[in-house]
Amino acid sequence: MFARFRRDEGGASAVEFAIVSPIFLALLYGVFQVGWALHCASSVRYALEESARAVMLDENFSSGAVEAKMRARLTDIADPAIQVALSTEERTGMELVHLDAAYVHEMVIPFLPPYEVTFNQRASVARPT
């Protein structure tokens, strides 16, 4: 009876699938997580460039206004939890305005501990003085 049971290969595919499928699904989910993180970072970059254009047109645009504009732009696309810094640099005949944004994305992949990835973006615009 045991010899016949050892030779029987029925159900071997189901056992192999049960072993391999969690790894495959975690890998597939991880690929989607990385894609979503890159999409969010790209959206932050676009919102930062859009805010930089607003800074270029309006001299009174403050760091708080830039951050509010970016958060409003990102509410539907990405997590609006970003840090924005605005700095200026005087050059001959112009003022350079640097906008720096830091976006932290938490990667959650099954079977792995969660970890955070920080995307730093910078946009610079020139305004005549």
mmCIF file with all atom_site columns, C-alpha atoms in Angstrom:
data_model
loop_
_atom_site.group_PDB
_atom_site.id
_atom_site.type_symbol
_atom_site.label_atom_id
_atom_site.label_alt_id
_atom_site.label_comp_id
_atom_site.label_asym_id
_atom_site.label_entity_id
_atom_site.label_seq_id
_atom_site.pdbx_PDB_ins_code
_atom_site.Cartn_x
_atom_site.Cartn_y
_atom_site.Cartn_z
_atom_site.occupancy
_atom_site.B_iso_or_equiv
_atom_site.pdbx_formal_charge
_atom_site.auth_seq_id
_atom_site.auth_comp_id
_atom_site.auth_asym_id
_atom_site.auth_atom_id
_atom_site.pdbx_PDB_model_num
ATOM 1   C CA . MET A 1 1   ? 0.000  0.000  0.000   1.00 0.00 ? 1   MET A CA 1
ATOM 2   C CA . PHE A 1 2   ? 2.807  2.483  0.850   1.00 0.00 ? 2   PHE A CA 1
ATOM 3   C CA . ALA A 1 3   ? 4.688  1.604  -2.345  1.00 0.00 ? 3   ALA A CA 1
ATOM 4   C CA . ARG A 1 4   ? 1.635  2.448  -4.416  1.00 0.00 ? 4   ARG A CA 1
ATOM 5   C CA . PHE A 1 5   ? 1.205  5.714  -2.490  1.00 0.00 ? 5   PHE A CA 1
ATOM 6   C CA . ARG A 1 6   ? 4.836  6.770  -3.170  1.00 0.00 ? 6   ARG A CA 1
ATOM 7   C CA . ARG A 1 7   ? 4.495  6.111  -6.922  1.00 0.00 ? 7   ARG A CA 1
ATOM 8   C CA . ASP A 1 8   ? 1.279  8.102  -7.231  1.00 0.00 ? 8   ASP A CA 1
ATOM 9   C CA . GLU A 1 9   ? 2.058  11.512 -8.746  1.00 0.00 ? 9   GLU A CA 1
ATOM 10  C CA . GLY A 1 10  ? -1.473 12.870 -8.717  1.00 0.00 ? 10  GLY A CA 1
ATOM 11  C CA . GLY A 1 11  ? -1.603 16.243 -6.990  1.00 0.00 ? 11  GLY A CA 1
ATOM 12  C CA . ALA A 1 12  ? 2.117  16.960 -7.396  1.00 0.00 ? 12  ALA A CA 1
ATOM 13  C CA . SER A 1 13  ? 1.359  20.068 -9.421  1.00 0.00 ? 13  SER A CA 1
ATOM 14  C CA . ALA A 1 14  ? -0.931 21.382 -6.707  1.00 0.00 ? 14  ALA A CA 1
ATOM 15  C CA . VAL A 1 15  ? 1.782  20.900 -4.093  1.00 0.00 ? 15  VAL A CA 1
ATOM 16  C CA . GLU A 1 16  ? 4.380  22.613 -6.313  1.00 0.00 ? 16  GLU A CA 1
ATOM 17  C CA . PHE A 1 17  ? 1.982  25.493 -6.926  1.00 0.00 ? 17  PHE A CA 1
ATOM 18  C CA . ALA A 1 18  ? 1.330  25.831 -3.188  1.00 0.00 ? 18  ALA A CA 1
ATOM 19  C CA . ILE A 1 19  ? 5.082  26.112 -2.585  1.00 0.00 ? 19  ILE A CA 1
ATOM 20  C CA . VAL A 1 20  ? 5.897  28.524 -5.431  1.00 0.00 ? 20  VAL A CA 1
ATOM 21  C CA . SER A 1 21  ? 2.789  30.754 -5.544  1.00 0.00 ? 21  SER A CA 1
ATOM 22  C CA . PRO A 1 22  ? 3.434  32.796 -2.347  1.00 0.00 ? 22  PRO A CA 1
ATOM 23  C CA . ILE A 1 23  ? 6.917  33.684 -3.574  1.00 0.00 ? 23  ILE A CA 1
ATOM 24  C CA . PHE A 1 24  ? 5.630  34.561 -7.032  1.00 0.00 ? 24  PHE A CA 1
ATOM 25  C CA . LEU A 1 25  ? 2.776  36.680 -5.664  1.00 0.00 ? 25  LEU A CA 1
ATOM 26  C CA . ALA A 1 26  ? 5.114  38.512 -3.253  1.00 0.00 ? 26  ALA A CA 1
ATOM 27  C CA . LEU A 1 27  ? 7.478  39.232 -6.152  1.00 0.00 ? 27  LEU A CA 1
ATOM 28  C CA . LEU A 1 28  ? 4.608  40.454 -8.322  1.00 0.00 ? 28  LEU A CA 1
ATOM 29  C CA . TYR A 1 29  ? 3.291  42.653 -5.506  1.00 0.00 ? 29  TYR A CA 1
ATOM 30  C CA . GLY A 1 30  ? 6.819  44.009 -4.965  1.00 0.00 ? 30  GLY A CA 1
ATOM 31  C CA . VAL A 1 31  ? 7.061  45.007 -8.619  1.00 0.00 ? 31  VAL A CA 1
ATOM 32  C CA . PHE A 1 32  ? 3.782  46.907 -8.320  1.00 0.00 ? 32  PHE A CA 1
ATOM 33  C CA . GLN A 1 33  ? 4.997  48.589 -5.117  1.00 0.00 ? 33  GLN A CA 1
ATOM 34  C CA . VAL A 1 34  ? 8.184  49.790 -6.819  1.00 0.00 ? 34  VAL A CA 1
ATOM 35  C CA . GLY A 1 35  ? 6.162  51.028 -9.799  1.00 0.00 ? 35  GLY A CA 1
ATOM 36  C CA . TRP A 1 36  ? 3.782  52.918 -7.508  1.00 0.00 ? 36  TRP A CA 1
ATOM 37  C CA . ALA A 1 37  ? 6.701  54.466 -5.596  1.00 0.00 ? 37  ALA A CA 1
ATOM 38  C CA . LEU A 1 38  ? 8.282  55.677 -8.841  1.00 0.00 ? 38  LEU A CA 1
ATOM 39  C CA . HIS A 1 39  ? 4.930  57.032 -10.030 1.00 0.00 ? 39  HIS A CA 1
ATOM 40  C CA . CYS A 1 40  ? 4.515  58.969 -6.769  1.00 0.00 ? 40  CYS A CA 1
ATOM 41  C CA . ALA A 1 41  ? 8.073  60.328 -7.004  1.00 0.00 ? 41  ALA A CA 1
ATOM 42  C CA . SER A 1 42  ? 7.413  61.442 -10.577 1.00 0.00 ? 42  SER A CA 1
ATOM 43  C CA . SER A 1 43  ? 4.183  63.128 -9.480  1.00 0.00 ? 43  SER A CA 1
ATOM 44  C CA . VAL A 1 44  ? 6.067  64.972 -6.737  1.00 0.00 ? 44  VAL A CA 1
ATOM 45  C CA . ARG A 1 45  ? 8.625  66.101 -9.317  1.00 0.00 ? 45  ARG A CA 1
ATOM 46  C CA . TYR A 1 46  ? 5.866  67.402 -11.609 1.00 0.00 ? 46  TYR A CA 1
ATOM 47  C CA . ALA A 1 47  ? 4.140  69.255 -8.738  1.00 0.00 ? 47  ALA A CA 1
ATOM 48  C CA . LEU A 1 48  ? 7.496  70.753 -7.724  1.00 0.00 ? 48  LEU A CA 1
ATOM 49  C CA . GLU A 1 49  ? 8.162  72.010 -11.263 1.00 0.00 ? 49  GLU A CA 1
ATOM 50  C CA . GLU A 1 50  ? 4.645  73.438 -11.438 1.00 0.00 ? 50  GLU A CA 1
ATOM 51  C CA . SER A 1 51  ? 5.222  75.245 -8.136  1.00 0.00 ? 51  SER A CA 1
ATOM 52  C CA . ALA A 1 52  ? 8.585  76.507 -9.388  1.00 0.00 ? 52  ALA A CA 1
ATOM 53  C CA . ARG A 1 53  ? 6.813  78.126 -12.339 1.00 0.00 ? 53  ARG A CA 1
ATOM 54  C CA . ALA A 1 54  ? 4.423  79.849 -9.906  1.00 0.00 ? 54  ALA A CA 1
ATOM 55  C CA . VAL A 1 55  ? 7.413  81.109 -7.888  1.00 0.00 ? 55  VAL A CA 1
ATOM 56  C CA . MET A 1 56  ? 8.978  82.465 -11.058 1.00 0.00 ? 56  MET A CA 1
ATOM 57  C CA . LEU A 1 57  ? 5.839  84.469 -11.850 1.00 0.00 ? 57  LEU A CA 1
ATOM 58  C CA . ASP A 1 58  ? 5.045  85.714 -8.329  1.00 0.00 ? 58  ASP A CA 1
ATOM 59  C CA . GLU A 1 59  ? 7.812  87.242 -6.188  1.00 0.00 ? 59  GLU A CA 1
ATOM 60  C CA . ASN A 1 60  ? 5.736  86.985 -3.000  1.00 0.00 ? 60  ASN A CA 1
ATOM 61  C CA . PHE A 1 61  ? 5.270  83.228 -3.237  1.00 0.00 ? 61  PHE A CA 1
ATOM 62  C CA . SER A 1 62  ? 6.440  81.841 0.124   1.00 0.00 ? 62  SER A CA 1
ATOM 63  C CA . SER A 1 63  ? 7.600  78.404 1.186   1.00 0.00 ? 63  SER A CA 1
ATOM 64  C CA . GLY A 1 64  ? 4.239  77.750 2.836   1.00 0.00 ? 64  GLY A CA 1
ATOM 65  C CA . ALA A 1 65  ? 2.381  78.692 -0.336  1.00 0.00 ? 65  ALA A CA 1
ATOM 66  C CA . VAL A 1 66  ? 4.599  76.357 -2.371  1.00 0.00 ? 66  VAL A CA 1
ATOM 67  C CA . GLU A 1 67  ? 3.955  73.499 0.034   1.00 0.00 ? 67  GLU A CA 1
ATOM 68  C CA . ALA A 1 68  ? 0.186  74.165 0.021   1.00 0.00 ? 68  ALA A CA 1
ATOM 69  C CA . LYS A 1 69  ? 0.132  74.236 -3.789  1.00 0.00 ? 69  LYS A CA 1
ATOM 70  C CA . MET A 1 70  ? 2.065  70.960 -3.968  1.00 0.00 ? 70  MET A CA 1
ATOM 71  C CA . ARG A 1 71  ? -0.147 69.237 -1.384  1.00 0.00 ? 71  ARG A CA 1
ATOM 72  C CA . ALA A 1 72  ? -3.262 70.333 -3.285  1.00 0.00 ? 72  ALA A CA 1
ATOM 73  C CA . ARG A 1 73  ? -1.778 68.953 -6.498  1.00 0.00 ? 73  ARG A CA 1
ATOM 74  C CA . LEU A 1 74  ? -0.821 65.614 -4.914  1.00 0.00 ? 74  LEU A CA 1
ATOM 75  C CA . THR A 1 75  ? -3.997 64.765 -2.990  1.00 0.00 ? 75  THR A CA 1
ATOM 76  C CA . ASP A 1 76  ? -5.411 62.594 -5.793  1.00 0.00 ? 76  ASP A CA 1
ATOM 77  C CA . ILE A 1 77  ? -2.119 61.269 -7.181  1.00 0.00 ? 77  ILE A CA 1
ATOM 78  C CA . ALA A 1 78  ? 0.331  60.559 -4.378  1.00 0.00 ? 78  ALA A CA 1
ATOM 79  C CA . ASP A 1 79  ? 0.648  60.806 -0.641  1.00 0.00 ? 79  ASP A CA 1
ATOM 80  C CA . PRO A 1 80  ? 0.793  64.562 0.057   1.00 0.00 ? 80  PRO A CA 1
ATOM 81  C CA . ALA A 1 81  ? 3.127  64.069 3.052   1.00 0.00 ? 81  ALA A CA 1
ATOM 82  C CA . ILE A 1 82  ? 6.115  65.969 1.670   1.00 0.00 ? 82  ILE A CA 1
ATOM 83  C CA . GLN A 1 83  ? 8.608  68.426 3.049   1.00 0.00 ? 83  GLN A CA 1
ATOM 84  C CA . VAL A 1 84  ? 9.345  71.496 0.935   1.00 0.00 ? 84  VAL A CA 1
ATOM 85  C CA . ALA A 1 85  ? 12.133 74.025 1.418   1.00 0.00 ? 85  ALA A CA 1
ATOM 86  C CA . LEU A 1 86  ? 12.563 77.264 -0.511  1.00 0.00 ? 86  LEU A CA 1
ATOM 87  C CA . SER A 1 87  ? 15.956 78.984 -0.679  1.00 0.00 ? 87  SER A CA 1
ATOM 88  C CA . THR A 1 88  ? 17.284 81.896 -2.717  1.00 0.00 ? 88  THR A CA 1
ATOM 89  C CA . GLU A 1 89  ? 20.701 82.676 -4.103  1.00 0.00 ? 89  GLU A CA 1
ATOM 90  C CA . GLU A 1 90  ? 21.814 86.006 -5.489  1.00 0.00 ? 90  GLU A CA 1
ATOM 91  C CA . ARG A 1 91  ? 23.611 85.974 -8.810  1.00 0.00 ? 91  ARG A CA 1
ATOM 92  C CA . THR A 1 92  ? 24.688 88.799 -11.074 1.00 0.00 ? 92  THR A CA 1
ATOM 93  C CA . GLY A 1 93  ? 21.484 90.438 -12.286 1.00 0.00 ? 93  GLY A CA 1
ATOM 94  C CA . MET A 1 94  ? 19.211 87.629 -11.153 1.00 0.00 ? 94  MET A CA 1
ATOM 95  C CA . GLU A 1 95  ? 17.958 85.723 -8.188  1.00 0.00 ? 95  GLU A CA 1
ATOM 96  C CA . LEU A 1 96  ? 17.992 81.919 -8.233  1.00 0.00 ? 96  LEU A CA 1
ATOM 97  C CA . VAL A 1 97  ? 15.189 80.271 -6.311  1.00 0.00 ? 97  VAL A CA 1
ATOM 98  C CA . HIS A 1 98  ? 15.746 76.641 -5.319  1.00 0.00 ? 98  HIS A CA 1
ATOM 99  C CA . LEU A 1 99  ? 12.815 74.445 -4.354  1.00 0.00 ? 99  LEU A CA 1
ATOM 100 C CA . ASP A 1 100 ? 13.708 71.207 -2.576  1.00 0.00 ? 100 ASP A CA 1
ATOM 101 C CA . ALA A 1 101 ? 11.154 68.501 -1.841  1.00 0.00 ? 101 ALA A CA 1
ATOM 102 C CA . ALA A 1 102 ? 11.600 65.295 0.110   1.00 0.00 ? 102 ALA A CA 1
ATOM 103 C CA . TYR A 1 103 ? 9.032  62.545 -0.315  1.00 0.00 ? 103 TYR A CA 1
ATOM 104 C CA . VAL A 1 104 ? 9.126  59.451 1.902   1.00 0.00 ? 104 VAL A CA 1
ATOM 105 C CA . HIS A 1 105 ? 7.389  56.359 0.538   1.00 0.00 ? 105 HIS A CA 1
ATOM 106 C CA . GLU A 1 106 ? 6.908  53.275 2.684   1.00 0.00 ? 106 GLU A CA 1
ATOM 107 C CA . MET A 1 107 ? 7.438  50.053 0.770   1.00 0.00 ? 107 MET A CA 1
ATOM 108 C CA . VAL A 1 108 ? 5.324  47.174 2.098   1.00 0.00 ? 108 VAL A CA 1
ATOM 109 C CA . ILE A 1 109 ? 6.056  43.829 0.461   1.00 0.00 ? 109 ILE A CA 1
ATOM 110 C CA . PRO A 1 110 ? 4.720  40.548 1.883   1.00 0.00 ? 110 PRO A CA 1
ATOM 111 C CA . PHE A 1 111 ? 7.260  38.397 3.777   1.00 0.00 ? 111 PHE A CA 1
ATOM 112 C CA . LEU A 1 112 ? 9.676  41.350 4.032   1.00 0.00 ? 112 LEU A CA 1
ATOM 113 C CA . PRO A 1 113 ? 9.901  44.013 6.726   1.00 0.00 ? 113 PRO A CA 1
ATOM 114 C CA . PRO A 1 114 ? 8.523  47.399 5.653   1.00 0.00 ? 114 PRO A CA 1
ATOM 115 C CA . TYR A 1 115 ? 11.091 50.022 4.778   1.00 0.00 ? 115 TYR A CA 1
ATOM 116 C CA . GLU A 1 116 ? 11.040 53.622 3.675   1.00 0.00 ? 116 GLU A CA 1
ATOM 117 C CA . VAL A 1 117 ? 12.513 55.100 0.516   1.00 0.00 ? 117 VAL A CA 1
ATOM 118 C CA . THR A 1 118 ? 13.188 58.842 0.389   1.00 0.00 ? 118 THR A CA 1
ATOM 119 C CA . PHE A 1 119 ? 12.977 60.623 -2.941  1.00 0.00 ? 119 PHE A CA 1
ATOM 120 C CA . ASN A 1 120 ? 14.660 64.036 -3.013  1.00 0.00 ? 120 ASN A CA 1
ATOM 121 C CA . GLN A 1 121 ? 13.710 66.407 -5.811  1.00 0.00 ? 121 GLN A CA 1
ATOM 122 C CA . ARG A 1 122 ? 15.072 69.842 -6.683  1.00 0.00 ? 122 ARG A CA 1
ATOM 123 C CA . ALA A 1 123 ? 13.854 72.517 -9.061  1.00 0.00 ? 123 ALA A CA 1
ATOM 124 C CA . SER A 1 124 ? 15.541 75.869 -9.645  1.00 0.00 ? 124 SER A CA 1
ATOM 125 C CA . VAL A 1 125 ? 14.203 78.945 -11.369 1.00 0.00 ? 125 VAL A CA 1
ATOM 126 C CA . ALA A 1 126 ? 15.717 82.353 -12.094 1.00 0.00 ? 126 ALA A CA 1
ATOM 127 C CA . ARG A 1 127 ? 14.001 85.671 -11.430 1.00 0.00 ? 127 ARG A CA 1
ATOM 128 C CA . PRO A 1 128 ? 15.406 89.007 -12.546 1.00 0.00 ? 128 PRO A CA 1
ATOM 129 C CA . THR A 1 129 ? 16.322 91.338 -9.703  1.00 0.00 ? 129 THR A CA 1
#
